């Protein structure tokens, strides 16, 4: 059996390697939002797990029918670390190409793409949204279907990793969270690939706009947090710089809703900051402000476009 064929049976390999790893298959009729799906919640004490340990893996055939050029797709729940250094978990989606690329030295290629899903709503995480909202174009906002980007990567024969790098609380803007989740997703993926007794591989990380936050953090944290993860290349675009420096411009801009999601997202990692934020909100608009917890980024942008956030 070839390496490509063995990648179609990662669930079996994971179970054989460690019987405590839960395996499953997710049928289309069983798909639930992360906030309602118990599969996304780690069981047991995460303190006894190491960052990057695979906790669960499930085959997701529905994504194969949505994302062209893929021969298999998996959800992987793995141990990670939040912004405060506490044990946490995250989910990544792994796509196996129909035909694998090999370099001149015989290495396969792994690309970790951190999507700019820019939301404080955990139900918009790529692991779910790639089968829904992210599979659709938004012509009015100039947003192309995210699944088409994965298809392009797969067409080159690359193994594609797409982590929910904002974590289980959709901590948009929390760079430490994003960096840890990205690196730990690669730890988990590398472990699973090495179970297949295949070729070595080169790994690249890639992020644009909101996806550059976790990608840049991963590149910066790699040597101190995950020196065992070898990264051959880092690709960054649409870099997000110091938000506070542009606050006055953003509070009444067409993308003001993204700033709200940023504030709500990052404070999910810091309860005291979240409490302070909510105490400072105007009573009459508090519900509207916090509604970003329940909408996707495109709706948040439409809802708050051009509105002055200080006088909501």
Short mmCIF file of C-alpha atoms in Angstrom, two decimals:
data_model
loop_
_atom_site.label_atom_id
_atom_site.label_comp_id
_atom_site.label_asym_id
_atom_site.label_seq_id
_atom_site.Cartn_x
_atom_site.Cartn_y
_atom_site.Cartn_z
CA UNK A 1 0.00 0.00 0.00
CA UNK A 2 1.41 3.41 -0.98
CA UNK A 3 1.84 6.36 1.39
CA UNK A 4 -1.03 8.14 -0.39
CA UNK A 5 -3.32 5.16 0.20
CA UNK A 6 -2.30 4.90 3.85
CA UNK A 7 -3.27 8.55 4.38
CA UNK A 8 -6.85 7.52 3.63
CA UNK A 9 -6.85 5.50 6.87
CA UNK A 10 -5.48 7.93 9.45
CA UNK A 11 -8.25 7.09 11.93
CA UNK A 12 -7.26 3.42 11.91
CA UNK A 13 -3.57 4.26 12.28
CA UNK A 14 -4.23 6.66 15.17
CA UNK A 15 -6.29 4.07 17.03
CA UNK A 16 -3.66 1.39 16.51
CA UNK A 17 -0.96 3.75 17.80
CA UNK A 18 -2.88 4.82 20.91
CA UNK A 19 -6.11 3.14 21.90
CA UNK A 20 -7.12 6.19 23.98
CA UNK A 21 -7.49 8.31 20.83
CA UNK A 22 -11.18 8.42 19.96
CA UNK A 23 -11.97 7.86 16.28
CA UNK A 24 -15.19 8.47 14.40
CA UNK A 25 -16.76 9.33 11.07
CA UNK A 26 -18.90 12.45 10.71
CA UNK A 27 -21.81 12.01 8.34
CA UNK A 28 -23.43 15.02 6.71
CA UNK A 29 -26.61 14.60 8.73
CA UNK A 30 -24.67 14.67 12.00
CA UNK A 31 -22.84 17.98 11.46
CA UNK A 32 -23.39 20.36 14.38
CA UNK A 33 -21.99 23.82 15.21
CA UNK A 34 -18.92 23.60 17.48
CA UNK A 35 -20.85 25.22 20.35
CA UNK A 36 -23.34 22.32 20.22
CA UNK A 37 -21.02 19.47 19.27
CA UNK A 38 -19.57 17.58 22.27
CA UNK A 39 -16.82 16.27 19.98
CA UNK A 40 -15.11 19.68 20.28
CA UNK A 41 -14.88 19.42 24.08
CA UNK A 42 -11.87 17.53 25.39
CA UNK A 43 -12.48 14.96 28.11
CA UNK A 44 -10.09 14.27 30.97
CA UNK A 45 -7.44 16.46 32.53
CA UNK A 46 -5.44 18.22 29.81
CA UNK A 47 -2.59 18.84 32.24
CA UNK A 48 -1.55 15.24 31.69
CA UNK A 49 -1.36 15.70 27.92
CA UNK A 50 1.43 17.33 25.94
CA UNK A 51 0.91 20.16 23.44
CA UNK A 52 0.14 18.60 20.08
CA UNK A 53 -1.16 15.31 21.48
CA UNK A 54 -4.00 13.97 19.36
CA UNK A 55 -7.15 13.59 21.46
CA UNK A 56 -9.68 12.68 18.77
CA UNK A 57 -9.78 12.24 15.02
CA UNK A 58 -12.74 11.79 12.73
CA UNK A 59 -13.16 11.31 9.00
CA UNK A 60 -15.33 14.01 7.34
CA UNK A 61 -16.51 12.73 3.93
CA UNK A 62 -18.76 15.77 3.41
CA UNK A 63 -15.71 18.00 2.99
CA UNK A 64 -14.33 15.76 0.25
CA UNK A 65 -17.45 16.41 -1.81
CA UNK A 66 -17.15 20.18 -1.21
CA UNK A 67 -13.39 20.67 -1.61
CA UNK A 68 -12.22 19.50 -5.01
CA UNK A 69 -8.88 17.68 -5.41
CA UNK A 70 -9.14 16.16 -1.92
CA UNK A 71 -9.16 12.41 -1.40
CA UNK A 72 -9.78 12.52 2.37
CA UNK A 73 -10.51 15.09 5.07
CA UNK A 74 -10.18 14.77 8.83
CA UNK A 75 -11.05 16.76 11.93
CA UNK A 76 -8.37 16.46 14.61
CA UNK A 77 -8.88 17.57 18.22
CA UNK A 78 -5.54 18.19 19.89
CA UNK A 79 -4.05 19.56 23.09
CA UNK A 80 -2.82 23.15 22.93
CA UNK A 81 -2.12 26.14 25.19
CA UNK A 82 -4.11 29.36 25.54
CA UNK A 83 -2.83 32.94 25.80
CA UNK A 84 -2.36 32.62 29.56
CA UNK A 85 -0.27 29.46 29.33
CA UNK A 86 -3.08 27.18 30.46
CA UNK A 87 -3.83 23.79 28.86
CA UNK A 88 -6.47 24.08 26.17
CA UNK A 89 -7.52 22.29 23.02
CA UNK A 90 -8.22 23.17 19.42
CA UNK A 91 -9.41 21.54 16.22
CA UNK A 92 -7.72 21.41 12.85
CA UNK A 93 -8.93 20.12 9.50
CA UNK A 94 -6.50 18.06 7.44
CA UNK A 95 -6.96 17.59 3.69
CA UNK A 96 -5.18 14.84 1.76
CA UNK A 97 -4.61 15.59 -1.95
CA UNK A 98 -5.68 13.19 -4.68
CA UNK A 99 -2.06 13.04 -5.83
CA UNK A 100 0.93 13.79 -3.59
CA UNK A 101 3.76 16.15 -4.50
CA UNK A 102 7.33 15.00 -3.88
CA UNK A 103 10.36 17.28 -4.00
CA UNK A 104 13.59 16.38 -5.81
CA UNK A 105 14.85 15.01 -2.49
CA UNK A 106 11.74 12.85 -2.12
CA UNK A 107 9.97 14.93 0.52
CA UNK A 108 6.22 15.52 0.65
CA UNK A 109 4.80 18.99 1.37
CA UNK A 110 2.60 20.17 4.25
CA UNK A 111 1.04 23.63 4.13
CA UNK A 112 -0.70 25.06 7.18
CA UNK A 113 -3.07 27.80 6.07
CA UNK A 114 -4.50 30.00 8.82
CA UNK A 115 -7.77 31.43 7.52
CA UNK A 116 -8.78 35.02 8.27
CA UNK A 117 -12.10 34.09 9.74
CA UNK A 118 -11.99 37.25 11.90
CA UNK A 119 -14.84 36.46 14.25
CA UNK A 120 -15.68 36.07 17.92
CA UNK A 121 -18.23 33.40 16.99
CA UNK A 122 -16.83 29.90 17.52
CA UNK A 123 -19.51 28.49 15.20
CA UNK A 124 -17.74 30.23 12.30
CA UNK A 125 -14.57 28.21 12.83
CA UNK A 126 -13.14 26.78 9.57
CA UNK A 127 -13.65 23.16 10.66
CA UNK A 128 -17.40 23.77 10.31
CA UNK A 129 -17.58 26.82 8.05
CA UNK A 130 -15.63 25.22 5.21
CA UNK A 131 -18.72 23.09 4.68
CA UNK A 132 -20.99 26.14 4.89
CA UNK A 133 -20.33 29.87 4.95
CA UNK A 134 -16.69 29.66 3.85
CA UNK A 135 -17.66 27.50 0.88
CA UNK A 136 -19.61 30.43 -0.57
CA UNK A 137 -18.40 33.60 -2.27
CA UNK A 138 -19.30 37.08 -1.02
CA UNK A 139 -19.22 39.15 -4.25
CA UNK A 140 -20.26 42.39 -2.52
CA UNK A 141 -17.28 42.14 -0.17
CA UNK A 142 -14.87 40.72 -2.73
CA UNK A 143 -14.47 37.48 -0.78
CA UNK A 144 -13.81 34.33 -2.79
CA UNK A 145 -14.96 30.93 -1.53
CA UNK A 146 -12.28 29.69 0.85
CA UNK A 147 -12.70 26.13 -0.38
CA UNK A 148 -11.40 27.18 -3.80
CA UNK A 149 -8.11 28.24 -2.19
CA UNK A 150 -7.70 24.82 -0.57
CA UNK A 151 -8.50 23.19 -3.91
CA UNK A 152 -5.69 25.17 -5.53
CA UNK A 153 -3.23 24.05 -2.85
CA UNK A 154 -4.34 20.44 -3.18
CA UNK A 155 -3.89 20.63 -6.96
CA UNK A 156 -0.15 21.04 -6.32
CA UNK A 157 -0.17 17.82 -4.30
CA UNK A 158 0.28 19.54 -0.95
CA UNK A 159 -1.15 18.11 2.28
CA UNK A 160 -3.21 21.01 3.66
CA UNK A 161 -3.72 21.80 7.35
CA UNK A 162 -6.31 24.45 8.32
CA UNK A 163 -6.48 24.95 12.10
CA UNK A 164 -9.23 26.70 14.05
CA UNK A 165 -6.39 28.88 15.33
CA UNK A 166 -8.67 31.20 17.33
CA UNK A 167 -9.33 28.25 19.61
CA UNK A 168 -12.46 27.09 21.43
CA UNK A 169 -13.45 30.64 22.43
CA UNK A 170 -12.88 32.23 18.99
CA UNK A 171 -10.24 34.53 20.46
CA UNK A 172 -9.85 36.78 17.43
CA UNK A 173 -6.85 39.06 17.96
CA UNK A 174 -5.17 36.91 20.63
CA UNK A 175 -1.82 36.30 18.96
CA UNK A 176 -0.44 33.91 21.59
CA UNK A 177 -3.53 31.73 21.28
CA UNK A 178 -3.23 31.72 17.50
CA UNK A 179 0.48 30.96 17.51
CA UNK A 180 0.14 28.10 19.97
CA UNK A 181 -2.83 26.57 18.14
CA UNK A 182 -1.03 26.76 14.80
CA UNK A 183 2.16 25.13 16.08
CA UNK A 184 0.30 22.46 18.04
CA UNK A 185 -1.84 21.61 15.01
CA UNK A 186 1.37 20.89 13.14
CA UNK A 187 2.65 18.76 16.02
CA UNK A 188 -0.55 16.72 15.81
CA UNK A 189 -0.47 16.45 12.01
CA UNK A 190 3.22 15.53 11.93
CA UNK A 191 2.62 12.76 14.47
CA UNK A 192 -0.20 11.30 12.40
CA UNK A 193 1.74 11.48 9.15
CA UNK A 194 4.76 9.78 10.69
CA UNK A 195 2.57 6.85 11.76
CA UNK A 196 2.25 5.99 8.07
CA UNK A 197 5.95 5.18 7.61
CA UNK A 198 6.10 7.49 4.62
CA UNK A 199 8.55 10.07 3.33
CA UNK A 200 9.80 13.05 5.29
CA UNK A 201 8.15 16.38 4.51
CA UNK A 202 8.75 20.10 4.31
CA UNK A 203 6.29 22.33 6.16
CA UNK A 204 5.24 25.89 5.39
CA UNK A 205 2.85 28.18 7.28
CA UNK A 206 0.76 30.80 5.50
CA UNK A 207 -1.64 33.48 6.65
CA UNK A 208 -3.21 36.59 5.19
CA UNK A 209 -4.93 39.49 6.99
CA UNK A 210 -6.50 38.11 10.19
CA UNK A 211 -4.81 34.80 9.44
CA UNK A 212 -1.44 36.54 9.59
CA UNK A 213 -1.89 37.13 13.34
CA UNK A 214 -1.59 33.47 14.30
CA UNK A 215 0.88 32.74 11.51
CA UNK A 216 3.25 35.53 12.52
CA UNK A 217 2.97 34.51 16.17
CA UNK A 218 3.71 30.89 15.25
CA UNK A 219 6.87 31.95 13.41
CA UNK A 220 7.99 34.04 16.38
CA UNK A 221 7.13 31.40 19.00
CA UNK A 222 8.47 28.36 17.15
CA UNK A 223 11.98 28.43 18.64
CA UNK A 224 10.80 28.83 22.24
CA UNK A 225 7.46 26.98 22.24
CA UNK A 226 7.80 24.31 19.56
CA UNK A 227 11.41 23.83 18.54
CA UNK A 228 10.48 20.27 17.53
CA UNK A 229 8.30 21.64 14.71
CA UNK A 230 10.47 22.30 11.67
CA UNK A 231 9.13 25.10 9.47
CA UNK A 232 10.74 25.53 6.07
CA UNK A 233 8.91 28.71 5.06
CA UNK A 234 6.54 31.36 6.39
CA UNK A 235 4.27 33.32 4.06
CA UNK A 236 2.56 36.46 5.37
CA UNK A 237 0.34 39.02 3.67
CA UNK A 238 -2.01 41.83 4.66
CA UNK A 239 -0.22 42.07 7.99
CA UNK A 240 -2.24 43.26 10.97
CA UNK A 241 -0.16 45.82 12.85
CA UNK A 242 -0.82 47.62 16.14
CA UNK A 243 -4.62 48.00 16.21
CA UNK A 244 -4.45 50.68 18.91
CA UNK A 245 -2.48 52.95 16.57
CA UNK A 246 -5.37 53.00 14.09
CA UNK A 247 -8.24 52.88 16.57
CA UNK A 248 -9.56 56.35 15.72
CA UNK A 249 -9.76 55.42 12.04
CA UNK A 250 -11.38 52.04 12.61
CA UNK A 251 -14.15 53.09 15.01
CA UNK A 252 -16.21 54.66 12.22
CA UNK A 253 -14.88 52.80 9.19
CA UNK A 254 -16.56 50.33 6.82
CA UNK A 255 -14.90 47.52 8.83
CA UNK A 256 -15.87 48.81 12.28
CA UNK A 257 -17.59 45.49 12.97
CA UNK A 258 -14.24 43.72 12.70
CA UNK A 259 -12.89 45.91 15.50
CA UNK A 260 -15.81 44.92 17.73
CA UNK A 261 -15.13 41.24 16.99
CA UNK A 262 -11.47 41.88 17.81
CA UNK A 263 -12.30 43.41 21.20
CA UNK A 264 -14.80 40.70 22.10
CA UNK A 265 -12.56 37.93 20.76
CA UNK A 266 -9.34 38.87 22.51
CA UNK A 267 -11.09 39.44 25.85
CA UNK A 268 -12.37 35.85 25.76
CA UNK A 269 -8.84 34.95 26.88
CA UNK A 270 -8.82 37.49 29.70
CA UNK A 271 -11.99 37.37 31.87
CA UNK A 272 -11.14 40.54 33.80
CA UNK A 273 -10.76 42.47 30.56
CA UNK A 274 -14.08 41.06 29.27
CA UNK A 275 -15.82 42.14 32.49
CA UNK A 276 -14.32 45.63 32.16
CA UNK A 277 -15.40 45.87 28.51
CA UNK A 278 -18.97 44.92 29.32
CA UNK A 279 -19.15 47.37 32.23
CA UNK A 280 -18.08 50.19 29.92
CA UNK A 281 -20.68 49.49 27.24
CA UNK A 282 -23.70 51.76 26.91
CA UNK A 283 -26.69 49.91 28.31
CA UNK A 284 -28.95 50.55 25.33
CA UNK A 285 -26.44 49.16 22.82
CA UNK A 286 -24.74 46.45 24.88
CA UNK A 287 -26.78 43.62 23.37
CA UNK A 288 -26.08 44.84 19.85
CA UNK A 289 -22.35 45.22 20.57
CA UNK A 290 -22.06 41.70 21.98
CA UNK A 291 -24.09 40.25 19.10
CA UNK A 292 -20.79 39.62 17.31
CA UNK A 293 -20.61 36.45 19.42
CA UNK A 294 -23.39 35.02 17.27
CA UNK A 295 -22.74 36.23 13.71
CA UNK A 296 -20.11 35.61 11.07
CA UNK A 297 -17.64 38.29 10.01
CA UNK A 298 -19.55 39.35 6.89
CA UNK A 299 -22.69 40.04 8.92
CA UNK A 300 -20.71 41.95 11.58
CA UNK A 301 -19.16 44.11 8.85
CA UNK A 302 -22.56 44.87 7.32
CA UNK A 303 -24.19 45.56 10.68
CA UNK A 304 -21.64 48.11 11.92
CA UNK A 305 -20.27 49.53 8.67
CA UNK A 306 -19.64 53.28 8.97
CA UNK A 307 -21.16 53.54 12.43
CA UNK A 308 -19.22 55.37 15.12
CA UNK A 309 -18.54 52.77 17.79
CA UNK A 310 -18.13 55.33 20.56
CA UNK A 311 -21.70 56.56 20.15
CA UNK A 312 -23.50 53.26 19.59
#
